[in-house]
Amino acid sequence: MMFQISARVIAGVCFSILLGACATPQTQALRHLHSAPLPLQAELAEVPFYPQEIHQCGPASLAMLLNAGGDQVTPQQLTAQVYVPGRAGSLQVEMLSATRRNGLLAYPLAPQLADVLAEVAAGSPVLVLQNLALSWYPLWHFAVVVGYDLEREELILRSGLERRQVLPFTTFEYTWARAEHWAMLALPPGTLPHTATEAGYVASAVALEQAGHMQGALAAYESGLQRWPLNLTARIGSGNAAYAQGDMRRAEIAYRQATQDHPDSASAFNNLAQVLADQKQFAAALVYAKRAVDLGGPQQAVARDTLRQIELNMH
Amino acid sequence: MNLRFMRITSRVLIAGMLSLSLPMQSAYAAMVGTDQVASSAQSQSERARISSFLERADVRQAMENQGIDAAAAQARVAALTDEEVQTVAGKLDTMPAGGDILGILFTIFIVLLVTDILGFTKVFPFTRSAR
């Protein structure tokens, strides 16, 4: 009797060591989320499916996500952008960068199952990284969450060779937790993620601008500004994206708004001065350039340069 | 003499690196780029720019070592943000790479089969997870 119990305890202990800490707190939390604003079920049946070729779950999953976001890229095209032959797989950061290279906004999600479901309910498929096996014997895998059923506690994924894989929340949470709950969205620029945070969203928009997609960046900044009108980075970013496309008037309006909302921003005054100088309004430009230099701060060297250029042009 | 030589060389190198990294900055000399507005401290950002440059070279080399051709590696590194470069630098050969490597040893196969059935893992398409 005694022996039996201790054998059971030992077996249990061994098993938990084998699996690492096993718990599904996020599934538990969903169970108690009765007043959740989530619909009981959702499924994005229109998300296309590319069965993955060997080791190609990265390109296949990303193609499904980008297609759903309106970009007609194929898994074969994405292989050249995300696949790492020596690793026989694809990296998380390159799923983000390849999304931007193809002109969509890449948004890393908070590590919350509730957020994944909220995005699916809002119409966006979610790319997730799973470790399908064990922490000490990893089997990394990308898949796309396209649906869920809160009552049945099931998630619906496009995964590997399965067009419609149904996984219990708990199993998914185990595999997802081993990949540190990593998830991302790919959205047409101008669409705000349902669970967007101000800092996270603006950083995503800046990254899109840096990827050279100025028109997309402009749309992303402008929809961000509708929700967070006082965000300085987004305001100046919208000006810079317009300026890069040669739209001086639109850039000027953005910078002017930035100087009004943020009268202590040297960057706002500097860029306003520059765009006015580009339009040959040197007298007005001079006033703002001087203001930018007076405000000092980290961009003072740029402001001095702007001022010098304007003074040269006036003489 | 030697010290002076080193000092000059290092200055030339730093200047060279900064000029190389310039295309990634704002294309307009007198405009403040959005990324510069987003990151406030300049003294830090000068140093960060140099270390980011070195990290990018490091990641590009690591990509080539992993079988990506030089031109593609260059474009792929350029597409990463400084923050993303930091997460990859020095870790490209160990960090998670989603891809399903199904070369499983027999003992591991048995373990994974059991954990699959119990619903802790999801390795095999033919298992149905318990709840």
Coordinates of C-alpha atoms in Angstrom, one line a residue, chain A residues 15 18-19 22 52 55 57-58 79-94 96-97 100-101 129 132-134 136-137 139-142 152-154 162 165 167-168 170-171 174-175 178 206-207 209-210 221 232-233 236-237 240 243-244 255 267 270-271 274-275 298-299 302 305-306, chain B residues 24 26 28-43 56 62-63 65-68 72-73 75-85 87-88 91-105 108 111-112 114-116 118-125 128-131:
Chain A
F15 CA 6.4 13.1 -15.3
L18 CA 9.7 15.6 -18.0
L19 CA 7.1 18.1 -19.1
C22 CA 2.4 22.2 -16.8
Q52 CA 3.3 23.2 -46.2
H55 CA 10.3 22.5 -43.3
C57 CA 5.7 26.0 -42.3
G58 CA 7.1 29.6 -42.1
T79 CA 10.9 31.2 -48.9
A80 CA 13.6 33.6 -50.3
Q81 CA 12.7 36.1 -47.6
V82 CA 12.3 34.0 -44.5
Y83 CA 13.6 30.5 -44.9
V84 CA 17.0 29.8 -43.3
P85 CA 18.4 26.6 -44.9
G86 CA 21.0 25.9 -42.2
R87 CA 18.3 25.9 -39.6
A88 CA 15.7 24.1 -41.7
G89 CA 13.2 26.7 -40.6
S90 CA 12.2 30.4 -40.3
L91 CA 12.8 33.0 -37.6
Q92 CA 10.2 35.0 -35.8
V93 CA 11.8 38.4 -36.5
E94 CA 11.9 37.6 -40.2
L96 CA 7.7 40.4 -39.0
S97 CA 10.3 41.9 -41.5
R100 CA 6.7 44.8 -43.9
R101 CA 8.7 44.1 -47.1
L129 CA 4.8 30.1 -33.1
L132 CA 4.9 21.2 -30.6
A133 CA 7.1 18.8 -28.6
L134 CA 9.0 19.5 -25.3
W136 CA 14.2 20.1 -23.9
Y137 CA 13.3 18.6 -27.3
L139 CA 9.8 21.1 -32.5
W140 CA 9.2 24.7 -33.6
H141 CA 6.2 25.3 -35.8
F142 CA 4.3 28.2 -37.3
R152 CA -16.1 23.7 -26.8
E153 CA -12.8 25.3 -25.7
E154 CA -11.4 24.7 -29.2
E162 CA -4.2 20.3 -42.1
Q165 CA -6.9 21.6 -37.4
L167 CA -7.1 21.8 -31.0
P168 CA -8.3 22.0 -27.4
T170 CA -5.3 23.5 -23.2
T171 CA -3.2 21.6 -25.8
Y174 CA 0.9 24.1 -23.7
T175 CA 2.5 24.2 -27.2
R178 CA 6.7 26.7 -24.8
V206 CA 7.7 53.5 -37.9
A207 CA 9.1 50.1 -38.9
E209 CA 8.1 53.6 -42.9
Q210 CA 11.7 52.4 -42.5
Y221 CA 0.2 56.9 -39.0
L232 CA 4.3 63.1 -31.5
T233 CA 6.1 60.2 -33.3
I236 CA 5.9 63.8 -37.3
G237 CA 5.9 60.4 -39.0
N240 CA 7.8 62.6 -43.0
Y243 CA 7.3 64.5 -47.5
A244 CA 9.0 61.4 -48.8
Y255 CA 4.3 69.4 -38.9
S267 CA 12.0 68.1 -34.3
N270 CA 12.8 71.8 -37.6
N271 CA 10.8 69.7 -40.1
Q274 CA 12.5 72.5 -43.8
V275 CA 9.2 71.9 -45.6
P298 CA 19.3 65.9 -29.2
Q299 CA 18.4 67.1 -32.7
V302 CA 20.1 69.0 -37.5
D305 CA 22.0 72.7 -40.4
T306 CA 18.5 73.6 -41.4
Chain B
M24 CA 19.5 53.7 -43.4
S26 CA 16.6 59.7 -43.1
Y28 CA 16.9 64.2 -46.1
A29 CA 19.8 65.8 -44.3
A30 CA 17.8 68.6 -42.7
M31 CA 14.8 66.5 -41.7
V32 CA 14.5 64.7 -38.4
G33 CA 13.6 61.1 -39.2
T34 CA 10.7 59.4 -37.5
D35 CA 12.9 56.8 -35.9
Q36 CA 15.0 59.7 -34.3
V37 CA 11.8 61.2 -32.9
A38 CA 10.9 57.9 -31.5
S39 CA 14.3 57.4 -29.8
S40 CA 15.0 60.4 -27.7
A41 CA 18.6 60.4 -26.3
Q42 CA 21.1 61.3 -29.0
S43 CA 24.3 60.5 -27.1
R56 CA 23.9 43.9 -38.6
A62 CA 25.5 34.4 -39.6
M63 CA 22.8 34.2 -42.3
N65 CA 26.8 30.7 -42.7
Q66 CA 23.3 29.2 -42.6
G67 CA 23.1 28.9 -46.3
I68 CA 21.5 32.2 -47.4
A72 CA 19.5 37.9 -50.1
A73 CA 21.2 38.1 -46.6
A75 CA 18.3 42.6 -48.1
R76 CA 17.0 40.5 -45.2
V77 CA 19.2 42.2 -42.6
A78 CA 18.3 45.6 -44.0
A79 CA 14.6 44.7 -43.5
L80 CA 15.1 44.2 -39.8
T81 CA 14.6 47.0 -37.3
D82 CA 17.5 47.7 -34.8
E83 CA 15.5 46.1 -32.1
E84 CA 15.0 42.9 -34.2
V85 CA 18.7 42.8 -35.1
T87 CA 17.2 39.8 -30.7
V88 CA 19.0 37.8 -33.5
K91 CA 21.7 33.7 -31.6
L92 CA 20.8 32.9 -35.1
D93 CA 22.0 29.3 -34.8
T94 CA 20.2 28.6 -31.5
M95 CA 17.0 30.7 -31.5
P96 CA 13.6 29.1 -32.4
A97 CA 13.2 28.4 -36.2
G98 CA 9.8 27.2 -37.1
G99 CA 10.1 24.3 -39.5
D100 CA 9.2 20.9 -38.2
I101 CA 12.3 18.8 -38.0
L102 CA 10.8 15.3 -37.8
G103 CA 13.9 13.2 -37.2
I104 CA 12.7 11.7 -34.0
L105 CA 14.6 9.0 -32.0
I108 CA 11.5 10.2 -27.9
V111 CA 7.4 9.8 -25.0
L112 CA 5.9 12.2 -27.5
V114 CA 2.2 9.6 -24.7
T115 CA 2.3 13.3 -24.2
D116 CA 0.4 13.9 -27.4
L118 CA -2.5 13.4 -22.9
G119 CA -2.8 16.7 -24.8
F120 CA 0.4 18.2 -23.6
T121 CA 2.0 18.2 -27.0
K122 CA 0.8 18.0 -30.6
V123 CA 3.5 16.3 -32.7
F124 CA 1.7 13.7 -34.7
P125 CA -1.2 14.4 -36.9
R128 CA -6.4 13.1 -30.7
S129 CA -5.6 15.3 -27.7
A130 CA -7.3 14.5 -24.4
R131 CA -8.7 17.5 -22.5

